[in-house]
Amino acid sequence: MSGRARLTLASWAATLMAAGALLPLVKPATWIFTAAFVLALVSGTGTLVRRAAPARSLTPAAQAVVALLALTALFAREQAVLWLFPGPRAVTYAAELFRAGAEDVGRYAVPAPDTEGIRLMLVGGVVVIGILVDALAVTFRRAAPAGLPLLALYSVAAGLSGGGAGGLWFLLAGAGYLLLLLAEGRDRLSQWGRVFGGAQRTGRPGTTVGSGGPSFAPVRTGRRIGAVAMGVALVVPFALPGLNGGLLLNGGGGEGSGGSGGGGTISTVNPLVSLQDDLRQQEDREVLRYRTNATDTSGMYLRLVALDQFDGLSWKSSVRPIVDVPERLPWPEGLAQDVRVTEVTGNFVASGNYEQKWLPMPYPAARVDVEGNWRYEPAGRMLVGDGKQTTRGARYQVASLDVRPTAEQLAAAGPAPQELRAEYTKVPPSLPADVRATALKVTEGARNDYERAVRLQDWFARDGGFRYDVDVKSGTGVQAVSRFLKDKEGFCVHFSFSMAAMARSLGIPARVAVGFMPGTPQTDGSVSVGIRDAHAWPELYFEGAGWTRFEPTPARGSTPAYARATTPSGSATAPAQPQQ
């Protein structure tokens, strides 16, 4: 192997070793393999261009072009020209993805989920550092200064981790830098020929060789770089925001106080991160158990959070005000007095192993008695733990409303309030046209929003040829929706978010709730809820009934009586035909 080839390989390895400090920040850490692949393409490009082009500056330029094409193919393939070249649509989408990633960095606690936005930032950042390291160490033969971009990469990881990246990752990054210096030193010595001890003699300009003479120039430079590096390593982490802000944010974006004041805002971490893993669990561990005076628990879904913001990349919960938990929660928005409502009470005990920032509750809750530092978010009607408060071992009582509108009432529902309709029917400009076209085809002939909602639900659950598969890659963005409508395989995440997106495209206010199915009744009269009861379902708004649950996921949960495929007159609706 030639000296330059060793330098190229050492630069690739040193960059990845420094990037190791980022691994604890994101789970799963599979992004590192993507970064290694793109870096390999960049390194190979550098090797080819250095052989063919005499101008050194052409090498990093060519590497940057190849990196751009690779990132486009990996992250914006469907928007790119010929799936590779970054046209205007791909650039716009990548900018949105990067923006979403920046928001996610401030939104999530460590370890953050491997969202597409965070993944783009990680892979793109490591590749940029890799190009700089390769340019300095290999193209311009200055391995010592290449330690600065490696240090920058480590320092960013140390700063984002909040408590530092840890000694192991520092040693790994340092070992990568030493590997790079050793590769350069071996390359230089191979160009000088055999070195004999004894009298000092002059070698290449700027260096001397001998047993008692001055140090090599690269070594002296390396010492200077090392001194600067140590100083920067001590200072930079303290200047970076930590990726540990938690869930409760104040107006300044920091972690909320643990007090019980009435102000503040909530920025919720997307609970979909662990939903697929929960459904794949081999052992259905119990997360909570409850007793209730309800005669029928089949519709008692336990809701954690509502996701109402759809930006094209994912669904998130909006940043909203939070207040102290009132003695009795307000009457549900849009629920009329003539709709059948029964108040039921449940006593809940969360497992000591179940840790969650949201309190699982039937929807809509009317009264919650719980000890601890809990806050109330009125728009989503959810309770979230302030500070370090979680559900671990929590015991609480919830009085909730069993709302049972009739098909006739839903069919006769008037228009939603203008402000609510404007907020909950928003779809991103990047939503593919075929999503709305499919929704129009499935609901063709429906006379009102209620019938459209039932048609959409039944198309997903029964008539559209969809198959439930928990191993399909998770995703809630526009690409995931479009892919799901084409492949027709997925689990509750795909079904619920696709139905919500299609409902919004038809002008029906929609959001998605995440939580648990009702659980399994036990012989002692209690109901056990397991980790594999984790679920997501759409909620559509109907004036007079408020936010109303639908169940598009086949073989999961129960379809409410009001959402079964009958018209208000009692006759069966025509089944929706699958998209051809």
PDB file of N, CA and C in Angstrom, residues 90-182:
ATOM      1  N   ALA A  90     -35.478  19.156  -4.427  1.00  0.00           N
ATOM      2  CA  ALA A  90     -34.600  18.456  -3.495  1.00  0.00           C
ATOM      3  C   ALA A  90     -33.939  19.432  -2.527  1.00  0.00           C
ATOM      4  N   VAL A  91     -33.534  20.590  -3.039  1.00  0.00           N
ATOM      5  CA  VAL A  91     -32.903  21.592  -2.175  1.00  0.00           C
ATOM      6  C   VAL A  91     -33.897  22.093  -1.126  1.00  0.00           C
ATOM      7  N   THR A  92     -35.134  22.358  -1.565  1.00  0.00           N
ATOM      8  CA  THR A  92     -36.167  22.821  -0.628  1.00  0.00           C
ATOM      9  C   THR A  92     -36.452  21.767   0.432  1.00  0.00           C
ATOM     10  N   TYR A  93     -36.554  20.518  -0.004  1.00  0.00           N
ATOM     11  CA  TYR A  93     -36.844  19.437   0.939  1.00  0.00           C
ATOM     12  C   TYR A  93     -35.692  19.255   1.920  1.00  0.00           C
ATOM     13  N   ALA A  94     -34.453  19.317   1.418  1.00  0.00           N
ATOM     14  CA  ALA A  94     -33.297  19.166   2.302  1.00  0.00           C
ATOM     15  C   ALA A  94     -33.240  20.293   3.326  1.00  0.00           C
ATOM     16  N   ALA A  95     -33.601  21.506   2.898  1.00  0.00           N
ATOM     17  CA  ALA A  95     -33.621  22.635   3.832  1.00  0.00           C
ATOM     18  C   ALA A  95     -34.674  22.414   4.917  1.00  0.00           C
ATOM     19  N   GLU A  96     -35.848  21.901   4.524  1.00  0.00           N
ATOM     20  CA  GLU A  96     -36.891  21.602   5.506  1.00  0.00           C
ATOM     21  C   GLU A  96     -36.428  20.504   6.463  1.00  0.00           C
ATOM     22  N   LEU A  97     -35.742  19.509   5.900  1.00  0.00           N
ATOM     23  CA  LEU A  97     -35.252  18.401   6.718  1.00  0.00           C
ATOM     24  C   LEU A  97     -34.215  18.899   7.722  1.00  0.00           C
ATOM     25  N   PHE A  98     -33.339  19.770   7.256  1.00  0.00           N
ATOM     26  CA  PHE A  98     -32.312  20.319   8.141  1.00  0.00           C
ATOM     27  C   PHE A  98     -32.950  21.169   9.242  1.00  0.00           C
ATOM     28  N   ARG A  99     -33.952  21.961   8.864  1.00  0.00           N
ATOM     29  CA  ARG A  99     -34.648  22.786   9.859  1.00  0.00           C
ATOM     30  C   ARG A  99     -35.328  21.906  10.909  1.00  0.00           C
ATOM     31  N   ALA A 100     -35.980  20.833  10.434  1.00  0.00           N
ATOM     32  CA  ALA A 100     -36.637  19.920  11.374  1.00  0.00           C
ATOM     33  C   ALA A 100     -35.615  19.256  12.293  1.00  0.00           C
ATOM     34  N   GLY A 101     -34.453  18.924  11.737  1.00  0.00           N
ATOM     35  CA  GLY A 101     -33.405  18.335  12.562  1.00  0.00           C
ATOM     36  C   GLY A 101     -32.921  19.282  13.638  1.00  0.00           C
ATOM     37  N   ALA A 102     -32.773  20.562  13.271  1.00  0.00           N
ATOM     38  CA  ALA A 102     -32.348  21.558  14.256  1.00  0.00           C
ATOM     39  C   ALA A 102     -33.387  21.698  15.366  1.00  0.00           C
ATOM     40  N   GLU A 103     -34.675  21.648  14.996  1.00  0.00           N
ATOM     41  CA  GLU A 103     -35.735  21.707  16.009  1.00  0.00           C
ATOM     42  C   GLU A 103     -35.691  20.472  16.905  1.00  0.00           C
ATOM     43  N   ASP A 104     -35.442  19.311  16.296  1.00  0.00           N
ATOM     44  CA  ASP A 104     -35.408  18.074  17.074  1.00  0.00           C
ATOM     45  C   ASP A 104     -34.256  18.071  18.077  1.00  0.00           C
ATOM     46  N   VAL A 105     -33.128  18.669  17.692  1.00  0.00           N
ATOM     47  CA  VAL A 105     -31.987  18.726  18.609  1.00  0.00           C
ATOM     48  C   VAL A 105     -32.363  19.470  19.882  1.00  0.00           C
ATOM     49  N   GLY A 106     -33.127  20.549  19.737  1.00  0.00           N
ATOM     50  CA  GLY A 106     -33.567  21.293  20.905  1.00  0.00           C
ATOM     51  C   GLY A 106     -34.752  20.677  21.612  1.00  0.00           C
ATOM     52  N   ARG A 107     -35.461  19.783  20.928  1.00  0.00           N
ATOM     53  CA  ARG A 107     -36.701  19.219  21.465  1.00  0.00           C
ATOM     54  C   ARG A 107     -36.457  17.965  22.297  1.00  0.00           C
ATOM     55  N   TYR A 108     -35.499  17.122  21.882  1.00  0.00           N
ATOM     56  CA  TYR A 108     -35.364  15.808  22.494  1.00  0.00           C
ATOM     57  C   TYR A 108     -34.289  15.770  23.574  1.00  0.00           C
ATOM     58  N   ALA A 109     -34.498  14.874  24.513  1.00  0.00           N
ATOM     59  CA  ALA A 109     -33.484  14.581  25.522  1.00  0.00           C
ATOM     60  C   ALA A 109     -32.585  13.470  24.997  1.00  0.00           C
ATOM     61  N   VAL A 110     -31.394  13.349  25.592  1.00  0.00           N
ATOM     62  CA  VAL A 110     -30.444  12.308  25.206  1.00  0.00           C
ATOM     63  C   VAL A 110     -30.881  10.971  25.787  1.00  0.00           C
ATOM     64  N   PRO A 111     -30.884   9.884  25.014  1.00  0.00           N
ATOM     65  CA  PRO A 111     -30.563   9.837  23.589  1.00  0.00           C
ATOM     66  C   PRO A 111     -31.755  10.246  22.731  1.00  0.00           C
ATOM     67  N   ALA A 112     -31.504  11.066  21.741  1.00  0.00           N
ATOM     68  CA  ALA A 112     -32.559  11.524  20.849  1.00  0.00           C
ATOM     69  C   ALA A 112     -32.895  10.429  19.840  1.00  0.00           C
ATOM     70  N   PRO A 113     -34.079  10.470  19.267  1.00  0.00           N
ATOM     71  CA  PRO A 113     -34.431   9.487  18.242  1.00  0.00           C
ATOM     72  C   PRO A 113     -33.698   9.761  16.937  1.00  0.00           C
ATOM     73  N   ASP A 114     -33.566   8.740  16.149  1.00  0.00           N
ATOM     74  CA  ASP A 114     -32.873   8.838  14.861  1.00  0.00           C
ATOM     75  C   ASP A 114     -33.841   9.368  13.803  1.00  0.00           C
ATOM     76  N   THR A 115     -34.284  10.614  13.959  1.00  0.00           N
ATOM     77  CA  THR A 115     -35.189  11.200  12.973  1.00  0.00           C
ATOM     78  C   THR A 115     -34.420  11.521  11.698  1.00  0.00           C
ATOM     79  N   GLU A 116     -35.144  11.696  10.604  1.00  0.00           N
ATOM     80  CA  GLU A 116     -34.486  11.992   9.332  1.00  0.00           C
ATOM     81  C   GLU A 116     -33.702  13.298   9.413  1.00  0.00           C
ATOM     82  N   GLY A 117     -34.266  14.295  10.102  1.00  0.00           N
ATOM     83  CA  GLY A 117     -33.575  15.568  10.215  1.00  0.00           C
ATOM     84  C   GLY A 117     -32.277  15.457  10.990  1.00  0.00           C
ATOM     85  N   ILE A 118     -32.320  14.789  12.145  1.00  0.00           N
ATOM     86  CA  ILE A 118     -31.102  14.595  12.935  1.00  0.00           C
ATOM     87  C   ILE A 118     -30.109  13.741  12.161  1.00  0.00           C
ATOM     88  N   ARG A 119     -30.610  12.749  11.458  1.00  0.00           N
ATOM     89  CA  ARG A 119     -29.733  11.870  10.679  1.00  0.00           C
ATOM     90  C   ARG A 119     -28.988  12.655   9.600  1.00  0.00           C
ATOM     91  N   LEU A 120     -29.708  13.549   8.911  1.00  0.00           N
ATOM     92  CA  LEU A 120     -29.065  14.379   7.883  1.00  0.00           C
ATOM     93  C   LEU A 120     -27.991  15.265   8.504  1.00  0.00           C
ATOM     94  N   MET A 121     -28.290  15.861   9.648  1.00  0.00           N
ATOM     95  CA  MET A 121     -27.311  16.727  10.301  1.00  0.00           C
ATOM     96  C   MET A 121     -26.065  15.945  10.721  1.00  0.00           C
ATOM     97  N   LEU A 122     -26.257  14.758  11.261  1.00  0.00           N
ATOM     98  CA  LEU A 122     -25.123  13.949  11.700  1.00  0.00           C
ATOM     99  C   LEU A 122     -24.267  13.492  10.527  1.00  0.00           C
ATOM    100  N   VAL A 123     -24.911  12.882   9.546  1.00  0.00           N
ATOM    101  CA  VAL A 123     -24.163  12.366   8.399  1.00  0.00           C
ATOM    102  C   VAL A 123     -23.507  13.513   7.636  1.00  0.00           C
ATOM    103  N   GLY A 124     -24.273  14.571   7.366  1.00  0.00           N
ATOM    104  CA  GLY A 124     -23.717  15.706   6.637  1.00  0.00           C
ATOM    105  C   GLY A 124     -22.569  16.359   7.377  1.00  0.00           C
ATOM    106  N   GLY A 125     -22.712  16.527   8.691  1.00  0.00           N
ATOM    107  CA  GLY A 125     -21.642  17.143   9.471  1.00  0.00           C
ATOM    108  C   GLY A 125     -20.377  16.310   9.483  1.00  0.00           C
ATOM    109  N   VAL A 126     -20.515  15.006   9.667  1.00  0.00           N
ATOM    110  CA  VAL A 126     -19.345  14.126   9.674  1.00  0.00           C
ATOM    111  C   VAL A 126     -18.669  14.121   8.305  1.00  0.00           C
ATOM    112  N   VAL A 127     -19.450  14.152   7.244  1.00  0.00           N
ATOM    113  CA  VAL A 127     -18.877  14.154   5.895  1.00  0.00           C
ATOM    114  C   VAL A 127     -18.105  15.448   5.639  1.00  0.00           C
ATOM    115  N   VAL A 128     -18.638  16.583   6.067  1.00  0.00           N
ATOM    116  CA  VAL A 128     -17.923  17.860   5.904  1.00  0.00           C
ATOM    117  C   VAL A 128     -16.584  17.813   6.642  1.00  0.00           C
ATOM    118  N   ILE A 129     -16.593  17.314   7.879  1.00  0.00           N
ATOM    119  CA  ILE A 129     -15.341  17.175   8.632  1.00  0.00           C
ATOM    120  C   ILE A 129     -14.393  16.228   7.904  1.00  0.00           C
ATOM    121  N   GLY A 130     -14.933  15.148   7.358  1.00  0.00           N
ATOM    122  CA  GLY A 130     -14.103  14.191   6.638  1.00  0.00           C
ATOM    123  C   GLY A 130     -13.427  14.799   5.423  1.00  0.00           C
ATOM    124  N   ILE A 131     -14.138  15.656   4.701  1.00  0.00           N
ATOM    125  CA  ILE A 131     -13.548  16.324   3.532  1.00  0.00           C
ATOM    126  C   ILE A 131     -12.410  17.247   3.971  1.00  0.00           C
ATOM    127  N   LEU A 132     -12.615  17.982   5.070  1.00  0.00           N
ATOM    128  CA  LEU A 132     -11.568  18.871   5.577  1.00  0.00           C
ATOM    129  C   LEU A 132     -10.335  18.088   6.016  1.00  0.00           C
ATOM    130  N   VAL A 133     -10.556  16.997   6.738  1.00  0.00           N
ATOM    131  CA  VAL A 133      -9.432  16.183   7.211  1.00  0.00           C
ATOM    132  C   VAL A 133      -8.672  15.592   6.032  1.00  0.00           C
ATOM    133  N   ASP A 134      -9.389  15.073   5.053  1.00  0.00           N
ATOM    134  CA  ASP A 134      -8.748  14.485   3.877  1.00  0.00           C
ATOM    135  C   ASP A 134      -7.967  15.547   3.104  1.00  0.00           C
ATOM    136  N   ALA A 135      -8.552  16.742   2.969  1.00  0.00           N
ATOM    137  CA  ALA A 135      -7.871  17.809   2.230  1.00  0.00           C
ATOM    138  C   ALA A 135      -6.570  18.207   2.918  1.00  0.00           C
ATOM    139  N   LEU A 136      -6.605  18.385   4.229  1.00  0.00           N
ATOM    140  CA  LEU A 136      -5.409  18.801   4.960  1.00  0.00           C
ATOM    141  C   LEU A 136      -4.353  17.700   5.004  1.00  0.00           C
ATOM    142  N   ALA A 137      -4.780  16.493   5.389  1.00  0.00           N
ATOM    143  CA  ALA A 137      -3.816  15.422   5.641  1.00  0.00           C
ATOM    144  C   ALA A 137      -3.307  14.759   4.374  1.00  0.00           C
ATOM    145  N   VAL A 138      -4.174  14.589   3.395  1.00  0.00           N
ATOM    146  CA  VAL A 138      -3.797  13.814   2.211  1.00  0.00           C
ATOM    147  C   VAL A 138      -3.480  14.721   1.024  1.00  0.00           C
ATOM    148  N   THR A 139      -4.407  15.607   0.676  1.00  0.00           N
ATOM    149  CA  THR A 139      -4.202  16.449  -0.505  1.00  0.00           C
ATOM    150  C   THR A 139      -3.058  17.436  -0.297  1.00  0.00           C
ATOM    151  N   PHE A 140      -3.035  18.128   0.853  1.00  0.00           N
ATOM    152  CA  PHE A 140      -2.009  19.144   1.100  1.00  0.00           C
ATOM    153  C   PHE A 140      -0.889  18.653   2.018  1.00  0.00           C
ATOM    154  N   ARG A 141      -0.929  17.383   2.414  1.00  0.00           N
ATOM    155  CA  ARG A 141       0.125  16.747   3.205  1.00  0.00           C
ATOM    156  C   ARG A 141       0.422  17.502   4.501  1.00  0.00           C
ATOM    157  N   ARG A 142      -0.623  17.911   5.217  1.00  0.00           N
ATOM    158  CA  ARG A 142      -0.481  18.600   6.498  1.00  0.00           C
ATOM    159  C   ARG A 142      -1.375  17.902   7.525  1.00  0.00           C
ATOM    160  N   ALA A 143      -0.891  16.791   8.034  1.00  0.00           N
ATOM    161  CA  ALA A 143      -1.719  15.991   8.933  1.00  0.00           C
ATOM    162  C   ALA A 143      -1.926  16.660  10.288  1.00  0.00           C
ATOM    163  N   ALA A 144      -0.922  17.394  10.769  1.00  0.00           N
ATOM    164  CA  ALA A 144      -1.046  17.994  12.100  1.00  0.00           C
ATOM    165  C   ALA A 144      -2.229  18.960  12.201  1.00  0.00           C
ATOM    166  N   PRO A 145      -2.397  19.914  11.271  1.00  0.00           N
ATOM    167  CA  PRO A 145      -3.563  20.809  11.362  1.00  0.00           C
ATOM    168  C   PRO A 145      -4.898  20.091  11.203  1.00  0.00           C
ATOM    169  N   ALA A 146      -4.888  18.876  10.652  1.00  0.00           N
ATOM    170  CA  ALA A 146      -6.140  18.127  10.493  1.00  0.00           C
ATOM    171  C   ALA A 146      -6.754  17.768  11.840  1.00  0.00           C
ATOM    172  N   GLY A 147      -5.963  17.933  12.901  1.00  0.00           N
ATOM    173  CA  GLY A 147      -6.512  17.676  14.226  1.00  0.00           C
ATOM    174  C   GLY A 147      -7.565  18.684  14.647  1.00  0.00           C
ATOM    175  N   LEU A 148      -7.538  19.875  14.060  1.00  0.00           N
ATOM    176  CA  LEU A 148      -8.511  20.896  14.450  1.00  0.00           C
ATOM    177  C   LEU A 148      -9.938  20.537  14.046  1.00  0.00           C
ATOM    178  N   PRO A 149     -10.205  20.141  12.786  1.00  0.00           N
ATOM    179  CA  PRO A 149     -11.576  19.714  12.480  1.00  0.00           C
ATOM    180  C   PRO A 149     -11.997  18.475  13.265  1.00  0.00           C
ATOM    181  N   LEU A 150     -11.044  17.579  13.545  1.00  0.00           N
ATOM    182  CA  LEU A 150     -11.383  16.414  14.369  1.00  0.00           C
ATOM    183  C   LEU A 150     -11.769  16.857  15.779  1.00  0.00           C
ATOM    184  N   LEU A 151     -11.037  17.826  16.293  1.00  0.00           N
ATOM    185  CA  LEU A 151     -11.361  18.359  17.611  1.00  0.00           C
ATOM    186  C   LEU A 151     -12.729  19.037  17.610  1.00  0.00           C
ATOM    187  N   ALA A 152     -13.016  19.767  16.531  1.00  0.00           N
ATOM    188  CA  ALA A 152     -14.315  20.436  16.439  1.00  0.00           C
ATOM    189  C   ALA A 152     -15.449  19.422  16.502  1.00  0.00           C
ATOM    190  N   LEU A 153     -15.273  18.297  15.819  1.00  0.00           N
ATOM    191  CA  LEU A 153     -16.293  17.253  15.817  1.00  0.00           C
ATOM    192  C   LEU A 153     -16.492  16.694  17.223  1.00  0.00           C
ATOM    193  N   TYR A 154     -15.398  16.412  17.902  1.00  0.00           N
ATOM    194  CA  TYR A 154     -15.499  15.897  19.271  1.00  0.00           C
ATOM    195  C   TYR A 154     -16.121  16.931  20.204  1.00  0.00           C
ATOM    196  N   SER A 155     -15.737  18.191  20.050  1.00  0.00           N
ATOM    197  CA  SER A 155     -16.223  19.237  20.946  1.00  0.00           C
ATOM    198  C   SER A 155     -17.719  19.457  20.797  1.00  0.00           C
ATOM    199  N   VAL A 156     -18.220  19.375  19.568  1.00  0.00           N
ATOM    200  CA  VAL A 156     -19.662  19.495  19.357  1.00  0.00           C
ATOM    201  C   VAL A 156     -20.393  18.381  20.098  1.00  0.00           C
ATOM    202  N   ALA A 157     -19.873  17.164  19.994  1.00  0.00           N
ATOM    203  CA  ALA A 157     -20.494  16.038  20.702  1.00  0.00           C
ATOM    204  C   ALA A 157     -20.450  16.252  22.207  1.00  0.00           C
ATOM    205  N   ALA A 158     -19.314  16.747  22.711  1.00  0.00           N
ATOM    206  CA  ALA A 158     -19.187  16.980  24.147  1.00  0.00           C
ATOM    207  C   ALA A 158     -20.154  18.052  24.617  1.00  0.00           C
ATOM    208  N   GLY A 159     -20.334  19.089  23.798  1.00  0.00           N
ATOM    209  CA  GLY A 159     -21.248  20.156  24.174  1.00  0.00           C
ATOM    210  C   GLY A 159     -22.691  19.725  24.161  1.00  0.00           C
ATOM    211  N   LEU A 160     -23.091  18.971  23.147  1.00  0.00           N
ATOM    212  CA  LEU A 160     -24.483  18.544  23.037  1.00  0.00           C
ATOM    213  C   LEU A 160     -24.864  17.534  24.105  1.00  0.00           C
ATOM    214  N   SER A 161     -23.894  16.775  24.579  1.00  0.00           N
ATOM    215  CA  SER A 161     -24.210  15.754  25.582  1.00  0.00           C
ATOM    216  C   SER A 161     -24.501  16.360  26.943  1.00  0.00           C
ATOM    217  N   GLY A 162     -24.181  17.618  27.116  1.00  0.00           N
ATOM    218  CA  GLY A 162     -24.484  18.277  28.386  1.00  0.00           C
ATOM    219  C   GLY A 162     -23.431  17.996  29.444  1.00  0.00           C
ATOM    220  N   GLY A 163     -23.138  16.745  29.710  1.00  0.00           N
ATOM    221  CA  GLY A 163     -22.165  16.412  30.746  1.00  0.00           C
ATOM    222  C   GLY A 163     -20.819  16.016  30.192  1.00  0.00           C
ATOM    223  N   GLY A 164     -20.550  16.318  28.923  1.00  0.00           N
ATOM    224  CA  GLY A 164     -19.301  15.912  28.315  1.00  0.00           C
ATOM    225  C   GLY A 164     -19.446  14.576  27.629  1.00  0.00           C
ATOM    226  N   ALA A 165     -18.554  14.319  26.670  1.00  0.00           N
ATOM    227  CA  ALA A 165     -18.678  13.111  25.869  1.00  0.00           C
ATOM    228  C   ALA A 165     -18.074  11.887  26.541  1.00  0.00           C
ATOM    229  N   GLY A 166     -17.327  12.068  27.626  1.00  0.00           N
ATOM    230  CA  GLY A 166     -16.759  10.915  28.310  1.00  0.00           C
ATOM    231  C   GLY A 166     -15.329  10.647  27.876  1.00  0.00           C
ATOM    232  N   GLY A 167     -14.541  10.111  28.821  1.00  0.00           N
ATOM    233  CA  GLY A 167     -13.131   9.873  28.547  1.00  0.00           C
ATOM    234  C   GLY A 167     -12.880   8.861  27.455  1.00  0.00           C
ATOM    235  N   LEU A 168     -13.727   7.843  27.361  1.00  0.00           N
ATOM    236  CA  LEU A 168     -13.535   6.812  26.347  1.00  0.00           C
ATOM    237  C   LEU A 168     -13.579   7.404  24.947  1.00  0.00           C
ATOM    238  N   TRP A 169     -14.548   8.293  24.712  1.00  0.00           N
ATOM    239  CA  TRP A 169     -14.675   8.880  23.373  1.00  0.00           C
ATOM    240  C   TRP A 169     -13.531   9.848  23.086  1.00  0.00           C
ATOM    241  N   PHE A 170     -13.022  10.519  24.125  1.00  0.00           N
ATOM    242  CA  PHE A 170     -11.869  11.398  23.930  1.00  0.00           C
ATOM    243  C   PHE A 170     -10.642  10.580  23.543  1.00  0.00           C
ATOM    244  N   LEU A 171     -10.451   9.459  24.234  1.00  0.00           N
ATOM    245  CA  LEU A 171      -9.321   8.590  23.902  1.00  0.00           C
ATOM    246  C   LEU A 171      -9.445   8.042  22.488  1.00  0.00           C
ATOM    247  N   LEU A 172     -10.663   7.690  22.092  1.00  0.00           N
ATOM    248  CA  LEU A 172     -10.866   7.165  20.746  1.00  0.00           C
ATOM    249  C   LEU A 172     -10.552   8.227  19.697  1.00  0.00           C
ATOM    250  N   ALA A 173     -11.033   9.456  19.926  1.00  0.00           N
ATOM    251  CA  ALA A 173     -10.746  10.539  18.983  1.00  0.00           C
ATOM    252  C   ALA A 173      -9.252  10.837  18.945  1.00  0.00           C
ATOM    253  N   GLY A 174      -8.610  10.840  20.130  1.00  0.00           N
ATOM    254  CA  GLY A 174      -7.169  11.077  20.168  1.00  0.00           C
ATOM    255  C   GLY A 174      -6.391   9.986  19.468  1.00  0.00           C
ATOM    256  N   ALA A 175      -6.830   8.745  19.617  1.00  0.00           N
ATOM    257  CA  ALA A 175      -6.164   7.636  18.930  1.00  0.00           C
ATOM    258  C   ALA A 175      -6.276   7.788  17.420  1.00  0.00           C
ATOM    259  N   GLY A 176      -7.421   8.278  16.953  1.00  0.00           N
ATOM    260  CA  GLY A 176      -7.574   8.512  15.518  1.00  0.00           C
ATOM    261  C   GLY A 176      -6.612   9.556  15.012  1.00  0.00           C
ATOM    262  N   TYR A 177      -6.418  10.615  15.798  1.00  0.00           N
ATOM    263  CA  TYR A 177      -5.479  11.671  15.400  1.00  0.00           C
ATOM    264  C   TYR A 177      -4.050  11.143  15.382  1.00  0.00           C
ATOM    265  N   LEU A 178      -3.668  10.366  16.399  1.00  0.00           N
ATOM    266  CA  LEU A 178      -2.333   9.768  16.421  1.00  0.00           C
ATOM    267  C   LEU A 178      -2.124   8.837  15.238  1.00  0.00           C
ATOM    268  N   LEU A 179      -3.153   8.088  14.894  1.00  0.00           N
ATOM    269  CA  LEU A 179      -3.075   7.205  13.730  1.00  0.00           C
ATOM    270  C   LEU A 179      -2.778   8.008  12.472  1.00  0.00           C
ATOM    271  N   LEU A 180      -3.405   9.164  12.360  1.00  0.00           N
ATOM    272  CA  LEU A 180      -3.190  10.029  11.202  1.00  0.00           C
ATOM    273  C   LEU A 180      -1.758  10.556  11.176  1.00  0.00           C
ATOM    274  N   LEU A 181      -1.243  10.993  12.329  1.00  0.00           N
ATOM    275  CA  LEU A 181       0.132  11.491  12.396  1.00  0.00           C
ATOM    276  C   LEU A 181       1.142  10.395  12.085  1.00  0.00           C
ATOM    277  N   LEU A 182       0.887   9.200  12.587  1.00  0.00           N
ATOM    278  CA  LEU A 182       1.793   8.084  12.307  1.00  0.00           C
ATOM    279  C   LEU A 182       1.808   7.742  10.827  1.00  0.00           C
TER     280      LEU A 182
END
